[in-house]
PDB file of C-alpha atoms and ligand atoms in Angstrom:
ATOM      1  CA  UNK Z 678       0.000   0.000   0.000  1.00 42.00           C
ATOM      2  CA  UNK Z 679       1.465   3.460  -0.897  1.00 46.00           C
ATOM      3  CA  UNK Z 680       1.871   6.356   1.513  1.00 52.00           C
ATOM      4  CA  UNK Z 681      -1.042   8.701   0.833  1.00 57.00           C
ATOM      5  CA  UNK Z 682       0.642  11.381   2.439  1.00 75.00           C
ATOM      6  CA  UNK Z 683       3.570  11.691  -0.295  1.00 87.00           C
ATOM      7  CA  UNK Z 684       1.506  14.556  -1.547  1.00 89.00           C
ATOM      8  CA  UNK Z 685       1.112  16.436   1.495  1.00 83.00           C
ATOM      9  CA  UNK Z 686       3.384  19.133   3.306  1.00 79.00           C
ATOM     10  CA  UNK Z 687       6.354  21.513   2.602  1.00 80.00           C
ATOM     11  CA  UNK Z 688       8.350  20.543  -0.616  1.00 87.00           C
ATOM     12  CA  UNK Z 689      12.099  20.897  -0.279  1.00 95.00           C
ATOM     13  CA  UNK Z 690      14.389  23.049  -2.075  1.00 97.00           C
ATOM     14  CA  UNK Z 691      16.013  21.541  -4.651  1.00 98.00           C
ATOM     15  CA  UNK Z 692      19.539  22.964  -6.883  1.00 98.00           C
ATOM     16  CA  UNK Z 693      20.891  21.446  -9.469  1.00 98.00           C
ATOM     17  CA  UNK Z 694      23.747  23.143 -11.528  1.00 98.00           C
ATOM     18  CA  UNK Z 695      21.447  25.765 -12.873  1.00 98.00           C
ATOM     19  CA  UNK Z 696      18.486  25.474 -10.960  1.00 98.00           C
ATOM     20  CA  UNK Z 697      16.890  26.128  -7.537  1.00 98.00           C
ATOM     21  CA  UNK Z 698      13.589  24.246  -7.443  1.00 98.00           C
ATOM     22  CA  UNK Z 699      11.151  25.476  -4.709  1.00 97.00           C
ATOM     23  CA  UNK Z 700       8.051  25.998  -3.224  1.00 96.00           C
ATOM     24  CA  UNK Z 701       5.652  28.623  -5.559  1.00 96.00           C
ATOM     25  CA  UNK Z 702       4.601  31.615  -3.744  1.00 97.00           C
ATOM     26  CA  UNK Z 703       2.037  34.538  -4.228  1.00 97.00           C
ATOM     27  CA  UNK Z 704       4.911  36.537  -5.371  1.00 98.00           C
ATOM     28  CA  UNK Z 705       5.280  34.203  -8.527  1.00 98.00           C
ATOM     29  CA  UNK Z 706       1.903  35.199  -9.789  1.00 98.00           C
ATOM     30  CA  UNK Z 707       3.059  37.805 -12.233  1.00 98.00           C
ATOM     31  CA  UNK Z 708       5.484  35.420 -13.553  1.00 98.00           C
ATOM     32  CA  UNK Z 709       3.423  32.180 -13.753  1.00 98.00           C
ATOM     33  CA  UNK Z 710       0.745  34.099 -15.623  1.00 98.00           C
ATOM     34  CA  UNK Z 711       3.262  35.636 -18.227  1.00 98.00           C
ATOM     35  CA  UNK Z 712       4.899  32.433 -18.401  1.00 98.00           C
ATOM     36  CA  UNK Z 713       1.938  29.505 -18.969  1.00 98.00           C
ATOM     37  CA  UNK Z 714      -0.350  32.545 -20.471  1.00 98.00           C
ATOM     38  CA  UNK Z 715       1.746  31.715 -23.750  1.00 98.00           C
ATOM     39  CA  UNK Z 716      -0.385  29.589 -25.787  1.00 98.00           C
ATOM     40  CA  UNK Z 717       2.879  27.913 -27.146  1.00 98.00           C
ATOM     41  CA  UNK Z 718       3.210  26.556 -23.543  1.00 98.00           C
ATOM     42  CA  UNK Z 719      -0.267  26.032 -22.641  1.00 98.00           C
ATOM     43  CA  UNK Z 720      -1.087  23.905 -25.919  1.00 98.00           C
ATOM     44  CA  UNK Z 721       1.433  21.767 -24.823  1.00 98.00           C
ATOM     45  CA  UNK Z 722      -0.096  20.623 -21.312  1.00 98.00           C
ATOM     46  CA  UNK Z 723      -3.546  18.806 -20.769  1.00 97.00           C
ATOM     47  CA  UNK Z 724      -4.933  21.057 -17.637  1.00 95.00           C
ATOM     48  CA  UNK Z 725      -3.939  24.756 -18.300  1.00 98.00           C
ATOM     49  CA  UNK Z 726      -6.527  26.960 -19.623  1.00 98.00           C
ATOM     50  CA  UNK Z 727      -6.019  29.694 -22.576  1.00 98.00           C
ATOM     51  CA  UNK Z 728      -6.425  32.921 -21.937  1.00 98.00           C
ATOM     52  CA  UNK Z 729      -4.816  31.917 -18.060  1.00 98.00           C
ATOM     53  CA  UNK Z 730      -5.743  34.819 -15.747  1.00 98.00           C
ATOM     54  CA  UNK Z 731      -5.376  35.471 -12.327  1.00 98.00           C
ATOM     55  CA  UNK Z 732      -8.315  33.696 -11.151  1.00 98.00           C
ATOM     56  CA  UNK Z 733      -6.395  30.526 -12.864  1.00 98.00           C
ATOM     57  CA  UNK Z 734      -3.575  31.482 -11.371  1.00 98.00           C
ATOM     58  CA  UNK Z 735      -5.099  31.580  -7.783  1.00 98.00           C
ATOM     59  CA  UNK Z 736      -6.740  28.187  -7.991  1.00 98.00           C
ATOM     60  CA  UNK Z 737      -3.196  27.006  -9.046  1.00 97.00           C
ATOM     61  CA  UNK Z 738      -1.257  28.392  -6.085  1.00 97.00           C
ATOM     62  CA  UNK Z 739      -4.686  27.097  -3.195  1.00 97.00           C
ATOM     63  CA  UNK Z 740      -5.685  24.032  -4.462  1.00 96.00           C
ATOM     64  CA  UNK Z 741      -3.088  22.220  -6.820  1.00 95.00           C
ATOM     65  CA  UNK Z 742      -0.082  23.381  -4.974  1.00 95.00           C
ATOM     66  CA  UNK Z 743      -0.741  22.262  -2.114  1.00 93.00           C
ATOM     67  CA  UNK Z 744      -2.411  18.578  -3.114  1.00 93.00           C
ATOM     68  CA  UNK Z 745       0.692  17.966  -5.613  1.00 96.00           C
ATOM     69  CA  UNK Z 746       4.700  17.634  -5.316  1.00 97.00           C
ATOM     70  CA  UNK Z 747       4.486  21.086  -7.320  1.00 97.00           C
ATOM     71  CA  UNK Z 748       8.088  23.288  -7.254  1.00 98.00           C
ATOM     72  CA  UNK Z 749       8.742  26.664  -9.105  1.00 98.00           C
ATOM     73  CA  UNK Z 750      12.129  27.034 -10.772  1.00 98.00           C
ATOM     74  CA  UNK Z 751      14.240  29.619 -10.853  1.00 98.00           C
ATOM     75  CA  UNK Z 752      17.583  30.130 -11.621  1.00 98.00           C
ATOM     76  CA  UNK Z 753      20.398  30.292  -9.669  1.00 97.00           C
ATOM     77  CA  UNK Z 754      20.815  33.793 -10.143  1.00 92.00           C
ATOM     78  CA  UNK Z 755      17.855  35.123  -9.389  1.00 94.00           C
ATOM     79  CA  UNK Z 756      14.083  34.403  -7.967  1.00 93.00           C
ATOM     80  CA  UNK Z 757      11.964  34.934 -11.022  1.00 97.00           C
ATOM     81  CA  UNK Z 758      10.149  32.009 -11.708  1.00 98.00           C
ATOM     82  CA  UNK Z 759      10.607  30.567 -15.244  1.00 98.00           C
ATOM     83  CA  UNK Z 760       8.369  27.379 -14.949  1.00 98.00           C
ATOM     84  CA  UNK Z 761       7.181  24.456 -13.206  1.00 98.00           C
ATOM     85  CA  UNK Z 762       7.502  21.366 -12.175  1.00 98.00           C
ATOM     86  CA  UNK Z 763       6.062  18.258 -10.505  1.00 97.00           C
ATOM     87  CA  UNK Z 764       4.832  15.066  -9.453  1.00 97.00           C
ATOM     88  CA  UNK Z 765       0.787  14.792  -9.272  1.00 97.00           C
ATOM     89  CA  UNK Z 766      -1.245  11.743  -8.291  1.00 96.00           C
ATOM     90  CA  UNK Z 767      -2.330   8.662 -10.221  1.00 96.00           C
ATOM     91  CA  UNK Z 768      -4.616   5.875  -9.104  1.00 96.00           C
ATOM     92  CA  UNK Z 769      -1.982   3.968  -8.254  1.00 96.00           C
ATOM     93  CA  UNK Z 770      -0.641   5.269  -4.606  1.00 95.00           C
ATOM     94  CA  UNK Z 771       2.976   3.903  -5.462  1.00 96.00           C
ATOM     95  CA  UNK Z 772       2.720   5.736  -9.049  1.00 97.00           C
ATOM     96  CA  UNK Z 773       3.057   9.746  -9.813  1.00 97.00           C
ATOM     97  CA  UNK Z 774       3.014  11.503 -13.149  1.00 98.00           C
ATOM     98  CA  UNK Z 775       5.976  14.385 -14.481  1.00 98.00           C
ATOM     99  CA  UNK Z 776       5.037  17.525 -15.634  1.00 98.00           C
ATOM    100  CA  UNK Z 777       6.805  20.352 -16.509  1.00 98.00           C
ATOM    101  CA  UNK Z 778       7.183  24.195 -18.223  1.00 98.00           C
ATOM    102  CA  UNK Z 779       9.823  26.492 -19.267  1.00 98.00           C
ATOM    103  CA  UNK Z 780       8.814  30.000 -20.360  1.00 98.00           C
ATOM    104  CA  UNK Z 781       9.474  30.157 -23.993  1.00 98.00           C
ATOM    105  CA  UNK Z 782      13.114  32.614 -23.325  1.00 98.00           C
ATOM    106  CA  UNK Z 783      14.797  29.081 -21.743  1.00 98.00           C
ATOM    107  CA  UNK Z 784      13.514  26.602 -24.331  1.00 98.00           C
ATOM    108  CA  UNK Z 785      16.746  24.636 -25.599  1.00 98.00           C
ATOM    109  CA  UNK Z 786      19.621  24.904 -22.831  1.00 98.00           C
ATOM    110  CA  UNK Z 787      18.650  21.468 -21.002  1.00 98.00           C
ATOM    111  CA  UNK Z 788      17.139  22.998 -18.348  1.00 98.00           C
ATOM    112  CA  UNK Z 789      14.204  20.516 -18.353  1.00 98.00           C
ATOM    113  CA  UNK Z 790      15.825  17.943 -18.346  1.00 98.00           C
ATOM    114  CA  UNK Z 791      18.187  18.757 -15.543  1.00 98.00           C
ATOM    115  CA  UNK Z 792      15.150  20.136 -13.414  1.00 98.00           C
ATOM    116  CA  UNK Z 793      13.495  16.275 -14.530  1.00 98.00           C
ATOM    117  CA  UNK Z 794      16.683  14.913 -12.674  1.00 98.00           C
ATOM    118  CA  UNK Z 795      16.070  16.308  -9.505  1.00 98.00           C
ATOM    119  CA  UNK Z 796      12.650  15.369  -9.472  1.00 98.00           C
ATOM    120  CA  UNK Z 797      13.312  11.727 -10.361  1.00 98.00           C
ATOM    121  CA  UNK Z 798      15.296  11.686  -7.655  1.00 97.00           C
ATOM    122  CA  UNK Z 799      12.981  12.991  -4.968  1.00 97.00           C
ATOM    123  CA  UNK Z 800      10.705  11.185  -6.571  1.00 97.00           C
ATOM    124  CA  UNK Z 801      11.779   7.790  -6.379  1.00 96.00           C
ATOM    125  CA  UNK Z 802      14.882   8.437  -3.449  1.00 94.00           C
ATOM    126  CA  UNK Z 803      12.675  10.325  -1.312  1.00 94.00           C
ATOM    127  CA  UNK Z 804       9.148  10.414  -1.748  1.00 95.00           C
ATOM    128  CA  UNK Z 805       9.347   6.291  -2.545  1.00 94.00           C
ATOM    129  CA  UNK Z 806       7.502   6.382  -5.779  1.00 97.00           C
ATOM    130  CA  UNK Z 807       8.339   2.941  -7.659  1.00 97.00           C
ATOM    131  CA  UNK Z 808       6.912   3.977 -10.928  1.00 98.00           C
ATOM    132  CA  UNK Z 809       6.738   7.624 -12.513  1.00 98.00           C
ATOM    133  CA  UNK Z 810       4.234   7.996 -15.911  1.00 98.00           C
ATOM    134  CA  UNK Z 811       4.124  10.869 -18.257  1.00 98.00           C
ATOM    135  CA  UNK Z 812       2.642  11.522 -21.465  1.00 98.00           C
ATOM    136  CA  UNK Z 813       3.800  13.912 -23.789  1.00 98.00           C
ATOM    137  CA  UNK Z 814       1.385  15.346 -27.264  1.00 98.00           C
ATOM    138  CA  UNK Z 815       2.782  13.726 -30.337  1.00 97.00           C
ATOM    139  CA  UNK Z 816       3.109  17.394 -31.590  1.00 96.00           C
ATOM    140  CA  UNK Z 817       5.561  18.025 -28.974  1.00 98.00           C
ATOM    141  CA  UNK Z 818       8.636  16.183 -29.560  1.00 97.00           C
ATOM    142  CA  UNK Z 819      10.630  18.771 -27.527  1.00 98.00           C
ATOM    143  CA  UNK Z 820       8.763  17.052 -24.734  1.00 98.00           C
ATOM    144  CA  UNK Z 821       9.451  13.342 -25.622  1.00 98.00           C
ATOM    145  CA  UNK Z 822      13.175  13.999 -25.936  1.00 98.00           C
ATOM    146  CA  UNK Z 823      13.891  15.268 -22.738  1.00 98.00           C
ATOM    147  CA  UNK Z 824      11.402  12.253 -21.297  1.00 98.00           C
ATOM    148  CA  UNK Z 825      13.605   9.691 -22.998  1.00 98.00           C
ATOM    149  CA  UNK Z 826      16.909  11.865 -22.147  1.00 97.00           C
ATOM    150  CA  UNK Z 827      15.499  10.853 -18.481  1.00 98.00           C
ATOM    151  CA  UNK Z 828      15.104   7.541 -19.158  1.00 97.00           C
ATOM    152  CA  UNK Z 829      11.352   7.131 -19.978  1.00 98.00           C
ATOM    153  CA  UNK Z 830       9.577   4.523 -22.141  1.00 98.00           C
ATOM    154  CA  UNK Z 831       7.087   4.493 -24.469  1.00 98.00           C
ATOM    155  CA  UNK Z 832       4.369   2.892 -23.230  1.00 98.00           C
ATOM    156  CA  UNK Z 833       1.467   2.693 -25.513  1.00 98.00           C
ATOM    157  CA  UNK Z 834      -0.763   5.943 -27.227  1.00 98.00           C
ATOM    158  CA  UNK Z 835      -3.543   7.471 -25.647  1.00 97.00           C
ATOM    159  CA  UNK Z 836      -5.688  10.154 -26.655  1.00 97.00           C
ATOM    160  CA  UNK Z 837      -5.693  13.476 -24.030  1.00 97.00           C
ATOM    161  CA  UNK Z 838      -7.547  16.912 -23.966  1.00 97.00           C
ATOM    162  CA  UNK Z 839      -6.013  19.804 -23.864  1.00 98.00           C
ATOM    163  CA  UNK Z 840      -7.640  22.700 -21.980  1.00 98.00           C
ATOM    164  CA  UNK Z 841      -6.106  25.660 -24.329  1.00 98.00           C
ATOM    165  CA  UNK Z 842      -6.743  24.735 -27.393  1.00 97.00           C
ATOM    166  CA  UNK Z 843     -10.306  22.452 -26.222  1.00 98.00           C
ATOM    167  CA  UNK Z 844      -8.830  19.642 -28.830  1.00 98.00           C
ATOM    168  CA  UNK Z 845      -8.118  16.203 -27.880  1.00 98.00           C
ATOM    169  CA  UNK Z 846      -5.255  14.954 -28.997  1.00 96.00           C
ATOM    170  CA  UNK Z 847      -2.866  11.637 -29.347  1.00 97.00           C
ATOM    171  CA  UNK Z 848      -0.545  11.309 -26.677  1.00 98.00           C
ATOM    172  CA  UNK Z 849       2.605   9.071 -25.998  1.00 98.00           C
ATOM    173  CA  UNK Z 850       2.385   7.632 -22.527  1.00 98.00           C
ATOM    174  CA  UNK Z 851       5.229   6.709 -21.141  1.00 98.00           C
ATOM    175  CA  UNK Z 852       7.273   5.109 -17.986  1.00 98.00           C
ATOM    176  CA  UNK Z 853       9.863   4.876 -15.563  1.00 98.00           C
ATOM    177  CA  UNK Z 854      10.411   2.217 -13.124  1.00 98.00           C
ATOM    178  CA  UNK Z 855      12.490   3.272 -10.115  1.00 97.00           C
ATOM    179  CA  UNK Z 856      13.586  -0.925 -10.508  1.00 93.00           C
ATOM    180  CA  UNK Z 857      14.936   0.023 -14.190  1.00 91.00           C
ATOM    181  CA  UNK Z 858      16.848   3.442 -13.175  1.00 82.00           C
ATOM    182  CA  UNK Z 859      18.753   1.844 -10.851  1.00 65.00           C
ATOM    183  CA  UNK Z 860      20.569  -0.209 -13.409  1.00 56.00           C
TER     184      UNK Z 860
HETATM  185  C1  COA O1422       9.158  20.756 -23.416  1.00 80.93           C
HETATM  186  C2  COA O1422      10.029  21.778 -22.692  1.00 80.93           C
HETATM  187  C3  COA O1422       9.825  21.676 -21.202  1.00 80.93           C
HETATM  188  C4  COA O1422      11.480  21.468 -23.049  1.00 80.93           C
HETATM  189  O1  COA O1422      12.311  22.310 -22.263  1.00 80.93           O
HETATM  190  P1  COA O1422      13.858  22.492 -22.635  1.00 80.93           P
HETATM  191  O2  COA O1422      14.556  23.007 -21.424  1.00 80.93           O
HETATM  192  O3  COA O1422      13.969  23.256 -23.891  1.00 80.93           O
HETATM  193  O4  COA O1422      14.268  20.976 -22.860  1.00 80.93           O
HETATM  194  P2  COA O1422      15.767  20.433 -22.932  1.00 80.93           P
HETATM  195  O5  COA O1422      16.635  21.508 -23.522  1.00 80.93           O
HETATM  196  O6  COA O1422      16.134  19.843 -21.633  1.00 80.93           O
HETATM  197  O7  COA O1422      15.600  19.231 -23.972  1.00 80.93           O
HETATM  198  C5  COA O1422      14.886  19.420 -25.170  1.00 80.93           C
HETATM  199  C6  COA O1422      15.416  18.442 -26.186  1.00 80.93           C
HETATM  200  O8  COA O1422      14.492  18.364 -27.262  1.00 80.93           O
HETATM  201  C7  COA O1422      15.159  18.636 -28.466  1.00 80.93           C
HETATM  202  N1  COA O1422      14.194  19.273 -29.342  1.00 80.93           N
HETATM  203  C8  COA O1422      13.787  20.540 -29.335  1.00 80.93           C
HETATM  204  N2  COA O1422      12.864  20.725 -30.319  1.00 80.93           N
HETATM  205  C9  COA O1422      12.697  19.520 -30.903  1.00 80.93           C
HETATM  206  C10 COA O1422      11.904  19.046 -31.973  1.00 80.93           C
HETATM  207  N3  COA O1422      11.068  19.862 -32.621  1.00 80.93           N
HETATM  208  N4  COA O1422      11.996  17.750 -32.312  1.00 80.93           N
HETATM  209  C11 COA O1422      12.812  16.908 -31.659  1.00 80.93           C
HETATM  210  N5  COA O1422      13.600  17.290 -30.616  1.00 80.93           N
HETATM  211  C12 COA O1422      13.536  18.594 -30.270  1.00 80.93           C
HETATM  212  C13 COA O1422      16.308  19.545 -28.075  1.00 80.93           C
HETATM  213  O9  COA O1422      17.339  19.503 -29.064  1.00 80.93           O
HETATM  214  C14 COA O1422      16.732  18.901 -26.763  1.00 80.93           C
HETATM  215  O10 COA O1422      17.487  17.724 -26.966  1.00 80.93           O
HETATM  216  P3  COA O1422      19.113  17.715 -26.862  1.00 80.93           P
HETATM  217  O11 COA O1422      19.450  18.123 -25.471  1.00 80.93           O
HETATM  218  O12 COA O1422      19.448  16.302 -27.157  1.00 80.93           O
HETATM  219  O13 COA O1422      19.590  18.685 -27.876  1.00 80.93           O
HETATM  220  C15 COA O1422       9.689  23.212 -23.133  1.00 80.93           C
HETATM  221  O14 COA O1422       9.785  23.279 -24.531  1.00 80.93           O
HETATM  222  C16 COA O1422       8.314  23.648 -22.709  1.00 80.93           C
HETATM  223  O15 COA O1422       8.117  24.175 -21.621  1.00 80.93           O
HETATM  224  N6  COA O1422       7.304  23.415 -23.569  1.00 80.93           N
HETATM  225  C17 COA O1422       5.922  23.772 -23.258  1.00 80.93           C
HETATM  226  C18 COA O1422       5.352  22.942 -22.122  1.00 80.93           C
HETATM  227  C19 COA O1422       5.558  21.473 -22.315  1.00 80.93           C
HETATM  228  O16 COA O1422       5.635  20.979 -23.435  1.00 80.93           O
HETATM  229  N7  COA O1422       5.647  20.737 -21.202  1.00 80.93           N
HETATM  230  C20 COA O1422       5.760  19.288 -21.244  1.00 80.93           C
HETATM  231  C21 COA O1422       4.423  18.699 -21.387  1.00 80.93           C
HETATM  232  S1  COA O1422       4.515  16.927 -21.596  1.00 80.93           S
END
């Protein structure tokens, strides 16, 4: 049986080279809006509305925060958020699903995938996940890269909505067993 509080409480900071991964805060709401307000971010993720307002911002910070592993990133340098990242719950307790932003200005550096790192190893190291999913759109292969740069694998094709654009679209699902990344 899997520990239903994983989700619960304080996240830790977390640095990588580049990064400092940490709770988001009211003073992030500026920057989250600018940042997932772009439509070529939104169109990318299954739950974030287009236009994303205030109000969307809001219900982010009080009621998905706080019920998900959810950390802003920043870089080392400074505080400005410049995405997102987390773990969120599946129906399996021992199971959590990635996800992920970068505001457009930090596409193509790695970042990503070194912020995916850190999580993977809270994930599994800390929080005691044994499996983590994702799924990426087939239109983002940005996305699948950095998933299989992390180790992922395809796992089968599933069709997903996306809240911005109100399409459903196909989706690669994929996997990683905390058994298979410690090989
Ligand atoms: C997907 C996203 C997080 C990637 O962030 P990033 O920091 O640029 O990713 P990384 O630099 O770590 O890795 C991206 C990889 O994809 C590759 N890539 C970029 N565009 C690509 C394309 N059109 N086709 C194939 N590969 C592509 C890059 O070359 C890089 O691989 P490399 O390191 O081997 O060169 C970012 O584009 C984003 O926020 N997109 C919108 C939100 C989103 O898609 N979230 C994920 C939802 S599943």
């Amino acid at each position: 049986m899997g520990d239903t509080t994983r989700f619960a409480g304080e996240r830790p900071v977390l640095t990588t080279r580049r990064l400092v991964l940490r709770q988001p805060v009211d003073a992030d709401m500026p920057a989250i809006i600018d940042t997932v307000g772009d439509l070529r971010v939104s169109r990318n993720l299954a739950r974030v509305p287009h236009p994303y307002t205030e109000v969307d911002a809001r219900f982010f910070l009080d009621q998905i925060a706080p019920r998900e592993i959810v950390w802003a990133l920043t870089l080392r340098s400074t505080t400005r958020l410049i995405g997102m990242t987390g773990l969120s719950p599946t129906e399996d307790p021992d199971e959590a699903e990635l996800g992920y932003y970068l505001a457009v200005a930090q596409w193509g550096q790695g970042l990503a995938t070194e912020a995916g790192r850190a999580v993977l190893d809270y994930g599994f190291g800390v929080a005691g996940f044994t499996s983590i999913v994702a799924g990426y759109f087939a239109e983002n292969p940005a996305s699948g890269h950095v998933l299989r740069k992390l180790g992922f694998v395809e796992t089968g094709r599933a069709d997903r909505g996306c809240l911005a654009t109100g399409r459903t679209e196909p989706s690669v699902e994929l996997r990683l067993d905390a058994s298979s990344r410690l090989c």
